[in-house]
């Protein structure tokens, strides 16, 4: 796939799936969020024999954990716009599916768990995307979607203004490109207004240490946003270099976004009423 193809396919998605540092950006995102996601998989009771669908699978960390958990009697499908990063999992038995959640249906009524992290908040028609995820659930299956509220990002003991200019510039442009910075809240609203039962939500925040693998994710985010921020006249290259150095400094610590996890269960086939 050419860079132009990648950009066209992801039109309306702020990041570029074919950017040369995108795989590292996704792997470092997993370093921030996979531990908490896995705790929640455990809590949902994901077990041997489950059929699981991971949508917007990114670098495949969550799909890999699911594969190990469900074992040879289970099934894991990993879907994404850009599936090259998932080849290593295909070799191990994950079914890799190239899918554009904006326009393409997923296998219907097929999964005990459908999980999507940091995907829905990038899409224009979030209701339609969640409806597609719900259609993929078997009766009794769990929807588990995770999106952010960016409010606490970069809160730090260092100063009230720590990286606030960077956040304002970067998130302002992301919003213009279609990213919803309060996406997690809307996931809950959509779930509450759907056929799902047992709907609940919660948020988690990670303390990021400068110079860590988690901090590297924010450095890569800023490198990706750099040309857009500079072209828009919001900040200089020199200020961006300085901010990237601040993120690399072990003396700095800051909060991540809140990641809001929303859960809901498709009514079992025999269930004739909701219990919300
Ligand atoms: C912000 S990344 C999150 C990746 C991964 N879920 C994680 O949390 O580490 C969003 C992922 O969704 C994929 N994606 C973006 N738009 C998509 C679409 N319309 N349909 C399916 N996948 C999409 C991207 O290629 C990328 O892998």
CSV table of C-alpha atoms and ligand atoms in Angstrom, one decimal:
chain,number,residue,atom,x,y,z
A,1,UNK,CA,0.0,0.0,0.0
A,2,UNK,CA,1.4,3.4,-0.9
A,3,UNK,CA,1.4,6.4,1.6
A,4,UNK,CA,-1.3,8.0,-0.6
A,5,UNK,CA,-3.5,4.9,-0.3
A,6,UNK,CA,-3.0,4.9,3.5
A,7,UNK,CA,-4.0,8.5,3.8
A,8,UNK,CA,-7.0,8.0,1.5
A,9,UNK,CA,-8.2,5.0,3.5
A,10,UNK,CA,-7.9,6.8,6.8
A,11,UNK,CA,-9.5,10.0,5.6
A,12,UNK,CA,-11.2,11.5,8.7
A,13,UNK,CA,-8.7,9.6,11.0
A,14,UNK,CA,-6.2,12.0,12.4
A,15,UNK,CA,-3.2,9.6,12.5
A,16,UNK,CA,-1.6,8.1,9.4
A,17,UNK,CA,-1.5,4.3,9.5
A,18,UNK,CA,1.4,4.3,7.1
A,19,UNK,CA,3.6,6.9,9.0
A,20,UNK,CA,7.0,5.3,9.4
A,21,UNK,CA,6.9,5.6,13.2
A,22,UNK,CA,3.3,4.6,13.5
A,23,UNK,CA,4.1,1.0,14.7
A,24,UNK,CA,6.2,2.4,17.5
A,25,UNK,CA,3.5,4.9,18.4
A,26,UNK,CA,1.0,2.1,18.6
A,27,UNK,CA,3.3,-0.2,20.6
A,28,UNK,CA,4.0,2.6,23.1
A,29,UNK,CA,0.3,3.3,23.4
A,30,UNK,CA,-0.1,-0.4,24.4
A,31,UNK,CA,2.6,0.1,27.1
A,32,UNK,CA,0.3,2.8,28.6
A,33,UNK,CA,-3.1,1.0,28.3
A,34,UNK,CA,-2.8,-2.8,27.9
A,35,UNK,CA,-2.3,-3.6,31.6
A,36,UNK,CA,-5.6,-1.9,32.5
A,37,UNK,CA,-7.4,-3.4,29.5
A,38,UNK,CA,-6.2,-6.9,30.4
A,39,UNK,CA,-7.4,-6.4,34.0
A,40,UNK,CA,-10.9,-5.6,32.6
A,41,UNK,CA,-10.8,-8.7,30.2
A,42,UNK,CA,-10.1,-10.8,33.3
A,43,UNK,CA,-13.0,-9.1,35.2
A,44,UNK,CA,-15.4,-9.9,32.3
A,45,UNK,CA,-14.3,-13.5,32.6
A,46,UNK,CA,-12.7,-14.0,29.2
A,47,UNK,CA,-11.8,-17.6,29.2
A,48,UNK,CA,-10.9,-20.7,27.1
A,49,UNK,CA,-13.2,-21.2,24.2
A,50,UNK,CA,-14.4,-17.6,23.9
A,51,UNK,CA,-14.8,-16.0,20.5
A,52,UNK,CA,-13.3,-12.5,20.6
A,53,UNK,CA,-13.2,-9.6,18.1
A,54,UNK,CA,-10.6,-6.8,18.6
A,55,UNK,CA,-11.5,-3.8,16.3
A,56,UNK,CA,-8.9,-1.2,15.5
A,57,UNK,CA,-6.4,-3.7,16.7
A,58,UNK,CA,-3.4,-1.4,16.2
A,59,UNK,CA,-0.1,-3.3,16.9
A,60,UNK,CA,-2.1,-6.3,18.3
A,61,UNK,CA,-1.2,-6.3,22.0
A,62,UNK,CA,-4.8,-6.9,23.2
A,63,UNK,CA,-5.5,-9.5,20.4
A,64,UNK,CA,-2.3,-11.3,21.4
A,65,UNK,CA,-3.4,-11.5,25.1
A,66,UNK,CA,-6.9,-12.7,24.0
A,67,UNK,CA,-5.3,-15.4,21.8
A,68,UNK,CA,-3.3,-16.8,24.7
A,69,UNK,CA,-6.4,-16.7,27.0
A,70,UNK,CA,-9.0,-18.3,24.7
A,71,UNK,CA,-6.7,-21.2,23.6
A,72,UNK,CA,-7.1,-23.6,20.8
A,73,UNK,CA,-10.9,-24.0,21.4
A,74,UNK,CA,-11.4,-20.2,21.1
A,75,UNK,CA,-11.3,-17.8,18.3
A,76,UNK,CA,-9.7,-14.3,18.0
A,77,UNK,CA,-10.4,-12.0,15.0
A,78,UNK,CA,-8.3,-8.8,14.8
A,79,UNK,CA,-9.7,-6.1,12.5
A,80,UNK,CA,-8.1,-2.8,11.4
A,81,UNK,CA,-7.8,-0.5,8.4
A,82,UNK,CA,-4.1,-1.4,8.2
A,83,UNK,CA,-3.4,-5.0,8.9
A,84,UNK,CA,0.3,-5.3,8.0
A,85,UNK,CA,1.2,-4.9,11.7
A,86,UNK,CA,-0.9,-8.0,12.6
A,87,UNK,CA,1.0,-10.5,10.3
A,88,UNK,CA,2.9,-11.9,13.3
A,89,UNK,CA,-0.4,-12.8,15.0
A,90,UNK,CA,-1.9,-14.3,11.8
A,91,UNK,CA,0.9,-16.8,11.9
A,92,UNK,CA,-0.1,-17.8,15.4
A,93,UNK,CA,-3.8,-18.3,14.6
A,94,UNK,CA,-5.4,-14.9,14.9
A,95,UNK,CA,-7.9,-14.3,12.0
A,96,UNK,CA,-6.8,-10.9,10.6
A,97,UNK,CA,-9.6,-8.9,8.9
A,98,UNK,CA,-9.1,-5.7,6.9
A,99,UNK,CA,-12.2,-3.7,7.9
A,100,UNK,CA,-13.2,-0.1,7.7
A,101,UNK,CA,-15.6,0.3,10.6
A,102,UNK,CA,-17.1,3.4,9.0
A,103,UNK,CA,-18.6,1.6,6.1
A,104,UNK,CA,-18.1,-2.2,6.4
A,105,UNK,CA,-20.1,-4.7,8.4
A,106,UNK,CA,-18.4,-7.3,10.7
A,107,UNK,CA,-19.4,-11.0,11.0
A,108,UNK,CA,-22.9,-10.9,12.5
A,109,UNK,CA,-23.8,-12.5,15.9
A,110,UNK,CA,-20.4,-14.2,16.1
A,111,UNK,CA,-18.6,-13.1,19.3
A,112,UNK,CA,-18.7,-13.4,23.1
A,113,UNK,CA,-16.5,-10.3,23.4
A,114,UNK,CA,-16.1,-7.3,21.1
A,115,UNK,CA,-13.4,-4.8,22.2
A,116,UNK,CA,-12.4,-1.5,20.6
A,117,UNK,CA,-9.9,0.9,22.2
A,118,UNK,CA,-9.3,4.5,21.1
A,119,UNK,CA,-11.1,4.0,17.8
A,120,UNK,CA,-14.8,5.1,18.1
A,121,UNK,CA,-13.8,8.7,19.2
A,122,UNK,CA,-12.0,9.1,15.8
A,123,UNK,CA,-15.1,8.3,13.7
A,124,UNK,CA,-17.7,10.8,12.6
A,125,UNK,CA,-20.7,8.5,12.9
A,126,UNK,CA,-20.0,7.0,16.3
A,127,UNK,CA,-23.5,5.6,16.7
A,128,UNK,CA,-23.3,3.7,13.4
A,129,UNK,CA,-19.9,2.3,14.4
A,130,UNK,CA,-21.1,1.1,17.8
A,131,UNK,CA,-24.2,-0.4,16.2
A,132,UNK,CA,-21.9,-2.5,13.9
A,133,UNK,CA,-19.9,-3.7,17.0
A,134,UNK,CA,-23.2,-4.7,18.7
A,135,UNK,CA,-24.4,-6.6,15.6
A,136,UNK,CA,-21.2,-8.6,15.8
A,137,UNK,CA,-22.0,-9.9,19.4
A,138,UNK,CA,-23.7,-13.2,20.1
A,139,UNK,CA,-26.7,-13.0,22.4
A,140,UNK,CA,-25.2,-12.7,25.9
A,141,UNK,CA,-21.9,-11.4,24.5
A,142,UNK,CA,-20.1,-8.3,26.0
A,143,UNK,CA,-19.3,-5.0,24.3
A,144,UNK,CA,-16.2,-3.3,25.8
A,145,UNK,CA,-15.2,0.0,24.3
A,146,UNK,CA,-12.6,2.4,25.5
A,147,UNK,CA,-12.1,6.1,24.6
A,148,UNK,CA,-10.6,9.1,26.3
A,149,UNK,CA,-11.5,12.2,28.1
A,150,UNK,CA,-8.3,14.3,27.5
A,151,UNK,CA,-8.9,16.8,30.4
A,152,UNK,CA,-6.2,15.7,32.8
A,153,UNK,CA,-3.5,15.1,30.2
A,154,UNK,CA,-0.1,16.6,31.2
A,155,UNK,CA,-1.2,17.6,34.7
A,156,UNK,CA,2.1,17.7,36.6
A,157,UNK,CA,3.7,18.6,39.9
A,158,UNK,CA,6.2,20.7,37.9
A,159,UNK,CA,3.9,23.7,37.0
A,160,UNK,CA,0.3,24.5,36.3
A,161,UNK,CA,1.4,25.3,32.7
A,162,UNK,CA,3.4,22.1,32.1
A,163,UNK,CA,2.9,21.3,28.3
A,164,UNK,CA,-0.4,23.1,28.2
A,165,UNK,CA,0.6,25.0,25.0
A,166,UNK,CA,1.4,21.6,23.4
A,167,UNK,CA,-1.9,20.1,24.5
A,168,UNK,CA,-3.9,23.1,23.3
A,169,UNK,CA,-2.2,23.1,19.9
A,170,UNK,CA,-2.2,19.3,19.3
A,171,UNK,CA,-5.7,18.6,20.6
A,172,UNK,CA,-7.1,21.7,18.8
A,173,UNK,CA,-5.9,20.3,15.5
A,174,UNK,CA,-7.0,16.8,16.3
A,175,UNK,CA,-10.4,18.0,17.1
A,176,UNK,CA,-10.5,19.8,13.7
A,177,UNK,CA,-9.6,16.5,12.1
A,178,UNK,CA,-12.5,14.8,13.7
A,179,UNK,CA,-11.2,13.4,17.0
A,180,UNK,CA,-13.6,13.8,19.9
A,181,UNK,CA,-11.6,14.6,23.1
A,182,UNK,CA,-14.6,13.6,25.3
A,183,UNK,CA,-15.2,10.4,23.3
A,184,UNK,CA,-15.5,8.0,26.3
A,185,UNK,CA,-18.5,9.9,27.6
A,186,UNK,CA,-20.3,9.5,24.3
A,187,UNK,CA,-19.6,5.8,24.2
A,188,UNK,CA,-21.6,5.5,27.5
A,189,UNK,CA,-24.4,7.6,26.1
A,190,UNK,CA,-24.6,5.4,23.0
A,191,UNK,CA,-24.5,2.2,25.0
A,192,UNK,CA,-27.3,3.4,27.4
A,193,UNK,CA,-29.4,4.2,24.3
A,194,UNK,CA,-28.8,0.8,22.7
A,195,UNK,CA,-30.3,-2.6,23.2
A,196,UNK,CA,-27.4,-3.5,25.6
A,197,UNK,CA,-28.1,-4.4,29.2
A,198,UNK,CA,-25.9,-4.3,32.3
A,199,UNK,CA,-24.3,-1.1,30.9
A,200,UNK,CA,-21.6,0.5,33.1
A,201,UNK,CA,-18.5,2.7,32.7
A,202,UNK,CA,-15.4,3.7,34.6
A,203,UNK,CA,-12.3,5.7,34.0
A,204,UNK,CA,-8.6,5.2,34.6
A,205,UNK,CA,-5.5,7.5,34.5
A,206,UNK,CA,-1.9,6.5,34.3
A,207,UNK,CA,1.0,8.4,35.8
A,208,UNK,CA,3.6,8.7,33.0
A,209,UNK,CA,7.3,9.0,34.0
A,210,UNK,CA,9.5,11.2,31.7
A,211,UNK,CA,11.9,9.1,29.6
A,212,UNK,CA,9.8,5.9,29.9
A,213,UNK,CA,8.3,3.8,27.1
A,214,UNK,CA,5.0,5.4,28.0
A,215,UNK,CA,6.5,8.9,27.7
A,216,UNK,CA,7.9,7.9,24.3
A,217,UNK,CA,4.3,7.5,23.1
A,218,UNK,CA,3.6,11.2,23.8
A,219,UNK,CA,6.9,12.2,22.1
A,220,UNK,CA,5.9,10.3,19.0
A,221,UNK,CA,2.4,11.8,19.1
A,222,UNK,CA,4.0,15.3,19.2
A,223,UNK,CA,6.5,14.3,16.3
A,224,UNK,CA,3.5,13.3,14.3
A,225,UNK,CA,1.6,16.5,15.0
A,226,UNK,CA,4.7,18.7,14.6
A,227,UNK,CA,4.3,19.6,10.9
A,228,UNK,CA,0.6,20.4,11.3
A,229,UNK,CA,1.2,22.5,14.5
A,230,UNK,CA,4.1,24.4,12.8
A,231,UNK,CA,2.2,24.9,9.5
A,232,UNK,CA,-0.8,26.2,11.4
A,233,UNK,CA,1.5,28.8,13.0
A,234,UNK,CA,0.6,27.6,16.6
A,235,UNK,CA,4.1,26.8,17.9
A,236,UNK,CA,7.7,26.8,16.6
A,237,UNK,CA,9.9,23.8,15.9
A,238,UNK,CA,12.2,25.0,18.7
A,239,UNK,CA,9.3,24.9,21.3
A,240,UNK,CA,8.4,21.4,20.0
A,241,UNK,CA,12.0,20.2,20.4
A,242,UNK,CA,12.0,21.6,23.9
A,243,UNK,CA,8.7,19.8,24.8
A,244,UNK,CA,10.0,16.5,23.4
A,245,UNK,CA,13.1,17.0,25.6
A,246,UNK,CA,10.9,17.7,28.7
A,247,UNK,CA,9.0,14.4,28.0
A,248,UNK,CA,12.3,12.6,27.9
A,249,UNK,CA,13.5,14.0,31.3
A,250,UNK,CA,13.0,11.5,34.2
A,251,UNK,CA,12.5,14.4,36.5
A,252,UNK,CA,9.1,15.0,34.9
A,253,UNK,CA,5.9,13.1,35.6
A,254,UNK,CA,2.4,13.8,34.2
A,255,UNK,CA,-1.0,12.3,34.0
A,256,UNK,CA,-2.3,10.6,30.9
A,257,UNK,CA,-5.8,11.2,29.5
A,258,UNK,CA,-8.7,9.5,31.4
A,259,UNK,CA,-9.5,6.3,29.5
A,260,UNK,CA,-13.2,5.5,29.9
A,261,UNK,CA,-14.2,1.9,29.7
A,262,UNK,CA,-17.8,1.2,28.8
A,263,UNK,CA,-19.3,-2.2,29.1
A,264,UNK,CA,-22.7,-3.6,28.0
A,265,UNK,CA,-24.2,-7.0,27.4
A,266,UNK,CA,-26.3,-8.1,24.4
A,267,UNK,CA,-29.5,-9.6,25.9
A,268,UNK,CA,-29.3,-13.4,25.9
A,269,UNK,CA,-31.6,-15.0,23.3
A,270,UNK,CA,-34.2,-16.0,25.9
A,271,UNK,CA,-34.2,-12.5,27.6
A,272,UNK,CA,-37.3,-10.6,26.5
A,273,UNK,CA,-36.8,-7.4,28.5
A,274,UNK,CA,-33.9,-5.1,29.4
A,275,UNK,CA,-32.6,-4.8,33.0
A,276,UNK,CA,-31.0,-1.4,32.8
B,1,LIG,C1,-5.5,5.3,18.0
B,1,LIG,S1,-5.2,3.7,17.3
B,1,LIG,C2,-5.5,2.6,18.7
B,1,LIG,C3,-4.9,1.2,18.4
B,1,LIG,C4,-5.2,0.2,19.5
B,1,LIG,N1,-6.7,-0.1,19.6
B,1,LIG,C5,-4.7,0.7,20.9
B,1,LIG,O1,-5.5,1.2,21.7
B,1,LIG,O2,-3.5,0.5,21.1
B,1,LIG,C6,-6.6,3.5,16.3
B,1,LIG,C7,-6.5,2.2,15.5
B,1,LIG,O3,-7.8,2.1,14.7
B,1,LIG,C8,-7.5,1.9,13.3
B,1,LIG,N2,-8.5,2.6,12.6
B,1,LIG,C9,-8.6,3.9,12.3
B,1,LIG,N3,-9.8,4.1,11.6
B,1,LIG,C10,-10.4,2.9,11.4
B,1,LIG,C11,-11.5,2.5,10.8
B,1,LIG,N4,-12.3,3.4,10.1
B,1,LIG,N5,-11.9,1.2,10.8
B,1,LIG,C12,-11.0,0.3,11.4
B,1,LIG,N6,-9.9,0.6,12.0
B,1,LIG,C13,-9.6,1.9,12.0
B,1,LIG,C14,-6.1,2.5,13.1
B,1,LIG,O4,-5.4,1.9,12.0
B,1,LIG,C15,-5.4,2.2,14.4
B,1,LIG,O5,-4.8,0.9,14.4
